[in-house]
CSV table of C-alpha atoms and ligand atoms in Angstrom, one decimal:
chain,number,residue,atom,x,y,z
A,48,MET,CA,-14.9,-22.8,-2.8
A,49,GLY,CA,-13.7,-23.6,-6.3
A,50,ALA,CA,-13.5,-22.4,-9.9
A,51,GLU,CA,-16.5,-20.1,-9.7
A,52,SER,CA,-16.2,-16.5,-11.0
A,53,THR,CA,-14.4,-14.4,-8.5
A,54,LEU,CA,-14.4,-10.6,-7.8
A,55,VAL,CA,-11.3,-9.2,-6.2
A,56,ILE,CA,-11.6,-5.8,-4.7
A,57,GLY,CA,-8.2,-4.1,-4.3
A,58,ALA,CA,-5.3,-4.1,-6.8
A,59,GLY,CA,-2.6,-4.0,-4.2
A,60,LEU,CA,0.0,-6.7,-3.7
A,61,CYS,CA,-2.5,-9.0,-1.9
A,62,GLY,CA,-5.4,-8.6,-4.3
A,63,LEU,CA,-3.2,-9.0,-7.4
A,64,THR,CA,-1.4,-12.0,-6.0
A,65,VAL,CA,-4.7,-13.7,-5.3
A,66,ALA,CA,-6.1,-12.7,-8.8
A,67,ALA,CA,-3.0,-13.9,-10.6
A,68,GLY,CA,-3.1,-17.2,-8.7
A,69,LEU,CA,-6.8,-17.7,-9.5
A,70,ALA,CA,-6.3,-16.8,-13.2
A,71,ARG,CA,-3.5,-19.4,-13.4
A,72,ALA,CA,-5.9,-22.0,-12.1
A,73,GLY,CA,-8.4,-21.1,-14.8
A,74,VAL,CA,-10.8,-19.2,-12.6
A,75,PRO,CA,-12.5,-16.2,-14.2
A,76,VAL,CA,-11.5,-13.2,-12.1
A,77,THR,CA,-12.2,-9.5,-12.2
A,78,VAL,CA,-10.3,-7.0,-10.1
A,79,LEU,CA,-11.7,-3.6,-9.1
A,80,ASP,CA,-9.7,-0.7,-7.6
A,81,LYS,CA,-10.7,2.8,-6.7
A,82,SER,CA,-7.4,4.3,-7.6
A,83,ARG,CA,-6.1,5.3,-11.0
A,84,GLY,CA,-3.1,3.1,-10.8
A,85,LEU,CA,-2.2,-0.3,-9.4
A,86,GLY,CA,-0.2,-1.3,-6.4
A,87,GLY,CA,-2.1,0.2,-3.5
A,88,ARG,CA,0.4,1.1,-0.8
A,89,LEU,CA,3.3,-0.1,-3.0
A,90,ALA,CA,2.9,3.4,-4.4
A,91,THR,CA,4.8,5.9,-6.5
A,92,ARG,CA,3.7,9.5,-7.0
A,93,ARG,CA,4.9,11.5,-10.0
A,94,ALA,CA,5.4,15.3,-10.0
A,95,GLY,CA,6.8,16.4,-13.3
A,96,ASP,CA,10.0,14.5,-13.8
A,97,TRP,CA,10.2,13.5,-10.2
A,98,ARG,CA,9.0,10.3,-8.7
A,99,PHE,CA,8.4,9.6,-5.0
A,100,ASP,CA,7.8,6.2,-3.3
A,101,HIS,CA,5.5,7.6,-0.7
A,102,GLY,CA,4.2,4.3,0.5
A,103,ALA,CA,6.4,1.2,1.0
A,104,GLN,CA,10.0,2.1,0.9
A,105,TYR,CA,11.6,-1.2,0.1
A,106,LEU,CA,11.0,-4.9,0.5
A,107,ARG,CA,13.4,-7.2,2.4
A,108,PRO,CA,12.1,-10.8,2.0
A,109,LYS,CA,12.3,-13.0,5.1
A,110,SER,CA,10.8,-16.2,3.8
A,111,ASP,CA,12.2,-18.2,0.8
A,112,ALA,CA,8.7,-18.1,-0.7
A,113,PHE,CA,8.5,-14.4,-0.8
A,114,ALA,CA,12.1,-14.1,-2.0
A,115,ALA,CA,11.3,-16.3,-4.9
A,116,PHE,CA,8.1,-14.5,-5.7
A,117,MET,CA,9.9,-11.1,-5.5
A,118,GLY,CA,12.5,-12.4,-7.9
A,119,GLY,CA,9.8,-12.7,-10.5
A,120,LEU,CA,8.8,-9.1,-10.1
A,121,GLY,CA,12.1,-7.6,-11.4
A,122,PRO,CA,13.3,-5.8,-8.3
A,123,ALA,CA,16.6,-4.0,-8.0
A,124,ASP,CA,18.9,-3.9,-5.0
A,125,TRP,CA,19.1,-0.6,-3.1
A,126,PRO,CA,22.6,-1.0,-1.6
A,127,GLN,CA,22.2,1.9,0.9
A,128,VAL,CA,19.9,-0.4,3.0
A,129,PRO,CA,21.4,-3.9,3.3
A,130,GLY,CA,19.1,-6.5,1.7
A,131,ALA,CA,16.6,-4.0,0.5
A,132,ARG,CA,14.9,-4.5,-2.9
A,133,VAL,CA,12.9,-1.8,-4.7
A,134,GLY,CA,10.9,-1.4,-7.9
A,135,THR,CA,12.2,0.7,-10.8
A,136,PRO,CA,11.5,3.4,-11.7
A,137,GLY,CA,9.2,3.2,-8.6
A,138,MET,CA,7.8,0.8,-6.1
A,139,SER,CA,4.5,0.6,-7.9
A,140,ALA,CA,6.3,-1.0,-10.9
A,141,LEU,CA,6.7,-4.2,-8.8
A,142,VAL,CA,3.1,-5.2,-9.3
A,143,LYS,CA,3.0,-4.7,-13.0
A,144,PRO,CA,4.0,-8.3,-13.8
A,145,LEU,CA,1.2,-9.6,-11.6
A,146,SER,CA,-1.5,-7.7,-13.5
A,147,SER,CA,-0.4,-9.0,-16.9
A,148,GLY,CA,-3.4,-10.6,-18.7
A,149,LEU,CA,-5.8,-9.9,-15.8
A,150,ASP,CA,-9.1,-8.1,-16.1
A,151,VAL,CA,-8.2,-5.2,-13.8
A,152,ARG,CA,-10.5,-2.2,-13.7
A,153,THR,CA,-9.1,1.0,-12.1
A,154,GLY,CA,-11.1,4.1,-11.0
A,155,GLN,CA,-13.8,1.7,-9.7
A,156,GLY,CA,-14.6,2.6,-6.1
A,157,VAL,CA,-16.8,0.1,-4.5
A,158,SER,CA,-19.3,1.6,-2.0
A,159,GLY,CA,-21.8,-1.3,-1.6
A,160,LEU,CA,-21.5,-5.1,-1.4
A,161,ALA,CA,-24.5,-7.5,-1.2
A,162,ARG,CA,-25.0,-11.2,-1.6
A,163,THR,CA,-28.1,-11.8,-3.7
A,164,GLY,CA,-29.1,-14.9,-5.6
A,165,GLY,CA,-25.9,-16.8,-4.8
A,166,ALA,CA,-23.7,-14.0,-6.1
A,167,TRP,CA,-21.8,-11.0,-4.7
A,168,LEU,CA,-22.8,-7.7,-6.2
A,169,ALA,CA,-20.5,-4.7,-6.0
A,170,THR,CA,-22.1,-1.2,-6.5
A,171,ASP,CA,-20.7,2.3,-6.7
A,172,ARG,CA,-21.8,5.2,-4.6
A,173,ASP,CA,-24.9,5.8,-6.8
A,174,GLY,CA,-25.9,2.1,-6.3
A,175,VAL,CA,-24.9,1.3,-9.9
A,176,GLU,CA,-23.6,-2.2,-10.5
A,177,LEU,CA,-19.9,-2.4,-11.0
A,178,ALA,CA,-19.5,-6.2,-11.1
A,179,ARG,CA,-20.9,-9.5,-9.8
A,180,ALA,CA,-19.4,-12.9,-9.2
A,181,ALA,CA,-19.9,-16.1,-7.2
A,182,GLN,CA,-17.0,-15.4,-4.9
A,183,LEU,CA,-15.6,-12.2,-3.3
A,184,VAL,CA,-12.1,-11.5,-2.2
A,185,LEU,CA,-11.9,-8.2,-0.3
A,186,ALA,CA,-8.2,-7.2,-0.3
A,187,VAL,CA,-8.3,-3.7,1.2
A,188,PRO,CA,-7.1,-2.3,4.5
A,189,ALA,CA,-9.0,-3.6,7.5
A,190,PRO,CA,-11.1,-0.5,8.3
A,191,GLN,CA,-12.1,-0.2,4.7
A,192,ALA,CA,-13.1,-3.9,4.6
A,193,ALA,CA,-15.2,-3.3,7.8
A,194,ALA,CA,-16.9,-0.3,6.2
A,195,LEU,CA,-17.9,-2.3,3.2
A,196,LEU,CA,-19.3,-5.2,5.3
A,197,PRO,CA,-20.5,-3.4,8.5
A,198,ASP,CA,-23.1,-6.0,9.4
A,199,ASP,CA,-21.1,-9.1,8.4
A,200,PRO,CA,-19.4,-11.1,11.2
A,201,LEU,CA,-16.2,-11.1,9.1
A,202,GLY,CA,-16.4,-7.4,8.5
A,203,VAL,CA,-16.8,-6.8,12.2
A,204,GLN,CA,-13.7,-9.0,12.9
A,205,ALA,CA,-11.7,-6.9,10.3
A,206,GLY,CA,-13.0,-3.7,12.0
A,207,ALA,CA,-11.3,-4.7,15.2
A,208,VAL,CA,-7.8,-4.5,13.6
A,209,PRO,CA,-6.2,-1.1,14.3
A,210,MET,CA,-4.1,0.5,11.6
A,211,ASP,CA,-1.7,3.4,12.1
A,212,PRO,CA,-1.9,6.5,10.0
A,213,CYS,CA,1.2,8.1,8.4
A,214,TRP,CA,1.8,11.6,7.0
A,215,THR,CA,4.4,11.5,4.3
A,216,LEU,CA,6.5,14.3,2.9
A,217,MET,CA,7.6,14.3,-0.8
A,218,ALA,CA,10.2,17.0,-1.4
A,219,ALA,CA,12.8,17.8,-4.1
A,220,PHE,CA,15.8,20.1,-3.4
A,221,GLU,CA,18.3,22.1,-5.5
A,222,ALA,CA,21.1,20.1,-3.9
A,223,ARG,CA,21.7,17.3,-1.4
A,224,PRO,CA,20.6,18.0,2.2
A,225,ASP,CA,23.1,17.1,4.9
A,226,LEU,CA,21.5,13.7,5.6
A,227,PRO,CA,22.4,10.1,5.0
A,228,ASP,CA,20.6,8.1,2.3
A,229,ALA,CA,18.3,6.4,4.8
A,230,MET,CA,17.5,7.1,8.4
A,231,ARG,CA,15.0,5.1,10.6
A,232,LYS,CA,13.2,6.3,13.7
A,233,THR,CA,15.1,9.6,13.6
A,234,ASP,CA,13.1,11.1,16.5
A,235,ALA,CA,9.6,10.9,18.0
A,236,ALA,CA,8.2,12.8,15.1
A,237,LEU,CA,9.9,11.4,12.0
A,238,GLY,CA,10.0,7.6,11.6
A,239,TRP,CA,11.9,7.4,8.4
A,240,ILE,CA,13.9,9.7,6.0
A,241,ALA,CA,15.2,8.5,2.6
A,242,ARG,CA,16.9,9.9,-0.4
A,243,ASP,CA,14.4,8.5,-2.9
A,244,GLY,CA,16.5,9.9,-5.8
A,245,GLY,CA,19.4,7.7,-4.7
A,246,LYS,CA,17.4,4.5,-5.4
A,247,PRO,CA,18.3,2.7,-8.7
A,248,GLY,CA,16.7,4.2,-11.8
A,249,ARG,CA,15.8,7.6,-10.1
A,250,THR,CA,17.1,11.1,-10.7
A,251,GLY,CA,17.2,14.3,-8.7
A,252,GLU,CA,17.4,15.2,-5.0
A,253,THR,CA,14.0,13.7,-4.2
A,254,TRP,CA,13.4,12.9,-0.6
A,255,VAL,CA,10.7,11.1,1.4
A,256,ALA,CA,10.1,11.6,5.1
A,257,GLN,CA,7.5,9.7,7.0
A,258,ALA,CA,6.0,10.8,10.3
A,259,SER,CA,5.6,8.5,13.2
A,260,ALA,CA,2.1,7.3,14.0
A,261,GLY,CA,2.0,9.5,17.1
A,262,TRP,CA,2.9,12.7,15.2
A,263,THR,CA,0.5,11.8,12.4
A,264,ARG,CA,-2.4,11.2,14.9
A,265,ALA,CA,-1.7,14.6,16.6
A,266,HIS,CA,-1.7,16.3,13.2
A,267,LEU,CA,-4.3,14.1,11.4
A,268,ASP,CA,-6.5,17.0,10.2
A,269,LEU,CA,-3.9,19.4,9.0
A,270,PRO,CA,-4.5,20.6,5.5
A,271,ARG,CA,-2.1,19.0,3.0
A,272,ASP,CA,0.0,22.2,2.5
A,273,ALA,CA,0.3,22.8,6.2
A,274,ALA,CA,1.4,19.2,6.7
A,275,ALA,CA,4.0,19.5,4.0
A,276,ALA,CA,5.4,22.7,5.7
A,277,ALA,CA,5.4,21.1,9.1
A,278,LEU,CA,7.2,18.0,7.8
A,279,LEU,CA,9.8,20.2,6.0
A,280,ASP,CA,10.5,21.9,9.3
A,281,LEU,CA,11.0,18.5,11.0
A,282,LEU,CA,13.3,17.5,8.1
A,283,ARG,CA,15.2,20.8,8.3
A,284,ALA,CA,15.8,20.2,12.1
A,285,ARG,CA,17.2,16.7,11.3
A,286,ALA,CA,19.5,18.2,8.6
A,287,GLY,CA,21.3,20.6,11.1
A,288,GLY,CA,18.8,23.5,10.7
A,289,ARG,CA,19.4,24.0,6.9
A,290,LEU,CA,17.9,22.7,3.8
A,291,PRO,CA,18.9,23.5,0.2
A,292,GLY,CA,16.4,25.4,-2.0
A,293,VAL,CA,13.0,23.6,-2.1
A,294,LEU,CA,11.9,22.8,-5.6
A,295,HIS,CA,8.8,20.8,-4.7
A,296,ALA,CA,7.1,19.9,-1.5
A,297,ASP,CA,3.8,17.9,-1.1
A,298,ALA,CA,2.4,15.6,1.6
A,299,HIS,CA,0.2,12.5,1.5
A,300,ARG,CA,-1.8,11.3,4.4
A,301,TRP,CA,-2.1,7.5,4.7
A,302,LEU,CA,-5.1,7.0,7.0
A,303,TYR,CA,-4.4,3.2,7.1
A,304,ALA,CA,-0.7,2.8,6.6
A,305,GLN,CA,0.3,-0.3,8.6
A,306,ALA,CA,-1.4,-2.7,11.0
A,307,ALA,CA,-0.6,-1.7,14.6
A,308,VAL,CA,-1.8,-5.1,15.9
A,309,PRO,CA,-2.4,-7.6,13.1
A,310,LEU,CA,-5.3,-10.0,13.1
A,311,GLY,CA,-3.1,-13.0,13.8
A,312,GLN,CA,-4.4,-15.3,11.1
A,313,GLY,CA,-3.8,-15.4,7.3
A,314,CYS,CA,-7.3,-14.3,6.2
A,315,LEU,CA,-10.9,-14.3,7.2
A,316,SER,CA,-13.1,-16.7,5.1
A,317,ASP,CA,-16.6,-18.1,4.9
A,318,PRO,CA,-16.6,-20.9,2.3
A,319,ALA,CA,-20.4,-21.2,2.4
A,320,ARG,CA,-20.8,-17.6,1.2
A,321,GLY,CA,-17.8,-17.6,-1.1
A,322,LEU,CA,-16.2,-14.7,1.0
A,323,VAL,CA,-12.6,-14.1,1.8
A,324,ILE,CA,-11.1,-11.0,3.4
A,325,ALA,CA,-7.3,-10.6,3.1
A,326,GLY,CA,-4.5,-8.2,3.3
A,327,ASP,CA,-1.2,-7.4,5.0
A,328,TRP,CA,-3.0,-6.5,8.2
A,329,CYS,CA,-4.0,-10.1,8.7
A,330,LEU,CA,-0.4,-11.0,9.5
A,331,GLY,CA,1.7,-7.9,10.0
A,332,PRO,CA,2.7,-4.4,8.8
A,333,ARG,CA,4.7,-5.3,5.7
A,334,ALA,CA,4.3,-6.2,2.0
A,335,GLU,CA,5.6,-9.7,2.7
A,336,ASP,CA,2.6,-10.1,5.0
A,337,ALA,CA,0.3,-9.1,2.1
A,338,PHE,CA,1.9,-11.9,0.1
A,339,HIS,CA,1.5,-14.5,2.7
A,340,SER,CA,-2.1,-13.5,3.4
A,341,ALA,CA,-2.7,-13.9,-0.4
A,342,GLN,CA,-1.4,-17.5,-0.2
A,343,VAL,CA,-3.7,-18.3,2.7
A,344,ALA,CA,-6.6,-16.7,0.8
A,345,LEU,CA,-5.8,-18.8,-2.3
A,346,ALA,CA,-5.8,-21.9,-0.2
A,347,ALA,CA,-9.2,-20.9,1.3
A,348,LEU,CA,-10.5,-20.6,-2.2
A,349,GLY,CA,-9.2,-24.1,-3.0
A,350,HIS,CA,-6.1,-23.2,-5.0
B,952,FAD,C1,3.9,4.9,4.6
B,952,FAD,C2,4.1,3.4,4.4
B,952,FAD,C3,5.3,2.8,4.5
B,952,FAD,C4,5.5,1.4,4.3
B,952,FAD,N1,6.7,0.9,4.3
B,952,FAD,C5,6.9,-0.4,4.0
B,952,FAD,C6,8.2,-0.9,3.9
B,952,FAD,O1,9.2,-0.2,3.9
B,952,FAD,N2,8.3,-2.2,3.6
B,952,FAD,C7,7.2,-3.1,3.5
B,952,FAD,O2,7.4,-4.3,3.2
B,952,FAD,N3,6.0,-2.6,3.6
B,952,FAD,C8,5.8,-1.3,3.9
B,952,FAD,N4,4.6,-0.7,4.0
B,952,FAD,C9,3.4,-1.7,3.9
B,952,FAD,C10,3.1,-2.2,2.5
B,952,FAD,O3,2.9,-1.1,1.7
B,952,FAD,C11,1.8,-3.0,2.6
B,952,FAD,O4,2.0,-4.0,3.5
B,952,FAD,C12,1.3,-3.6,1.3
B,952,FAD,O5,1.5,-2.7,0.2
B,952,FAD,C13,-0.2,-3.9,1.5
B,952,FAD,O6,-0.7,-4.5,0.4
B,952,FAD,P1,-2.3,-4.9,0.3
B,952,FAD,O7,-2.5,-5.5,-1.0
B,952,FAD,O8,-2.6,-5.8,1.5
B,952,FAD,O9,-3.1,-3.5,0.5
B,952,FAD,P2,-3.0,-2.2,-0.3
B,952,FAD,O10,-1.7,-2.0,-1.0
B,952,FAD,O11,-3.5,-1.1,0.6
B,952,FAD,O12,-4.1,-2.5,-1.5
B,952,FAD,C14,-5.5,-2.2,-1.2
B,952,FAD,C15,-6.1,-1.7,-2.5
B,952,FAD,O13,-7.5,-1.6,-2.3
B,952,FAD,C16,-8.0,-0.4,-2.9
B,952,FAD,N5,-9.3,-0.1,-2.3
B,952,FAD,C17,-9.6,0.2,-1.0
B,952,FAD,N6,-10.9,0.4,-0.8
B,952,FAD,C18,-11.5,0.2,-2.0
B,952,FAD,C19,-12.8,0.3,-2.5
B,952,FAD,N7,-13.8,0.6,-1.6
B,952,FAD,N8,-13.1,0.0,-3.8
B,952,FAD,C20,-12.1,-0.3,-4.6
B,952,FAD,N9,-10.8,-0.4,-4.2
B,952,FAD,C21,-10.5,-0.1,-3.0
B,952,FAD,C22,-6.9,0.6,-2.7
B,952,FAD,O14,-7.0,1.6,-3.6
B,952,FAD,C23,-5.7,-0.2,-2.8
B,952,FAD,O15,-5.1,-0.2,-4.1
B,952,FAD,C24,4.4,0.6,4.1
B,952,FAD,C25,3.1,1.2,4.0
B,952,FAD,C26,3.0,2.6,4.1
B,952,FAD,C27,1.6,3.2,3.9
């Protein structure tokens, strides 16, 4: 694979890292993402003046390469969790430097992929062409990659990677609940509780609580309001049975939050067809895994 035009699907950390690397090498690259914003699961939700990191909570680099890369994204320390680094004013801000100068098109949900005449063609749900390029990098969660390439051997391999779901509560209170700034694996139902408003650059008593994979699976089809109410009940129980006045409560369901069992190799690639499939799930459940997968994808593309 080489300097041919490349289409990257997914503007999360992995897709943008690949795209930025290709652009630096002089490869014409287009990025499509179905969402309105960038960052994928490095996500920040706004509600009025409140902001909630409802996806990744913080990054804690393990490798020197990721630590150096992170340094260039302008993170801040979150002292309540030793070694944790966060984006300001939200986690999604971390990917902004990566997208600078790139042709990134948001609100572009890809429903079909086909290789015709030596090029990859991406189409929307009506079959209308969104983009075409000689090479394709699919940087989306494993089940979504599999759904886009159901008959492709690489798509089938991606489809074998299980990903856990996660219901997430985003709540704002009149005062501080009786809880520490960050709590992990608080019980069988809640995997994480954090005072989001206590991260650098935030304001307000905004809190995020993330359900365990088991609780989420058992409540997967709850309507959003019911999930928010149920998660508030769980949070109240953790806060000694009392919560201050609730100013805001909403829930987000991540169907594909984190890899339960990663693929075990940096990416899937077929040089003859100019196809690479990458993402955190290739190597693990964290953003750092998305970064390392992107490096392997770039190498597979010859960069
Ligand atoms: C609840 C939760 C908590 C987490 N906590 C942490 C944490 O504390 N620390 C940590 O390091 N990691 C954490 N993670 C994991 C971290 O967020 C991911 O590892 C990382 O963000 C994955 O990046 P990615 O680029 O591989 O995928 P994504 O960020 O998922 O990016 C994929 C992109 O593809 C787009 N897309 C999907 N399908 C299509 C389509 N058909 N057409 C167009 N676009 C499409 C999506 O909109 C998305 O923007 C957490 C994740 C979740 C969900």
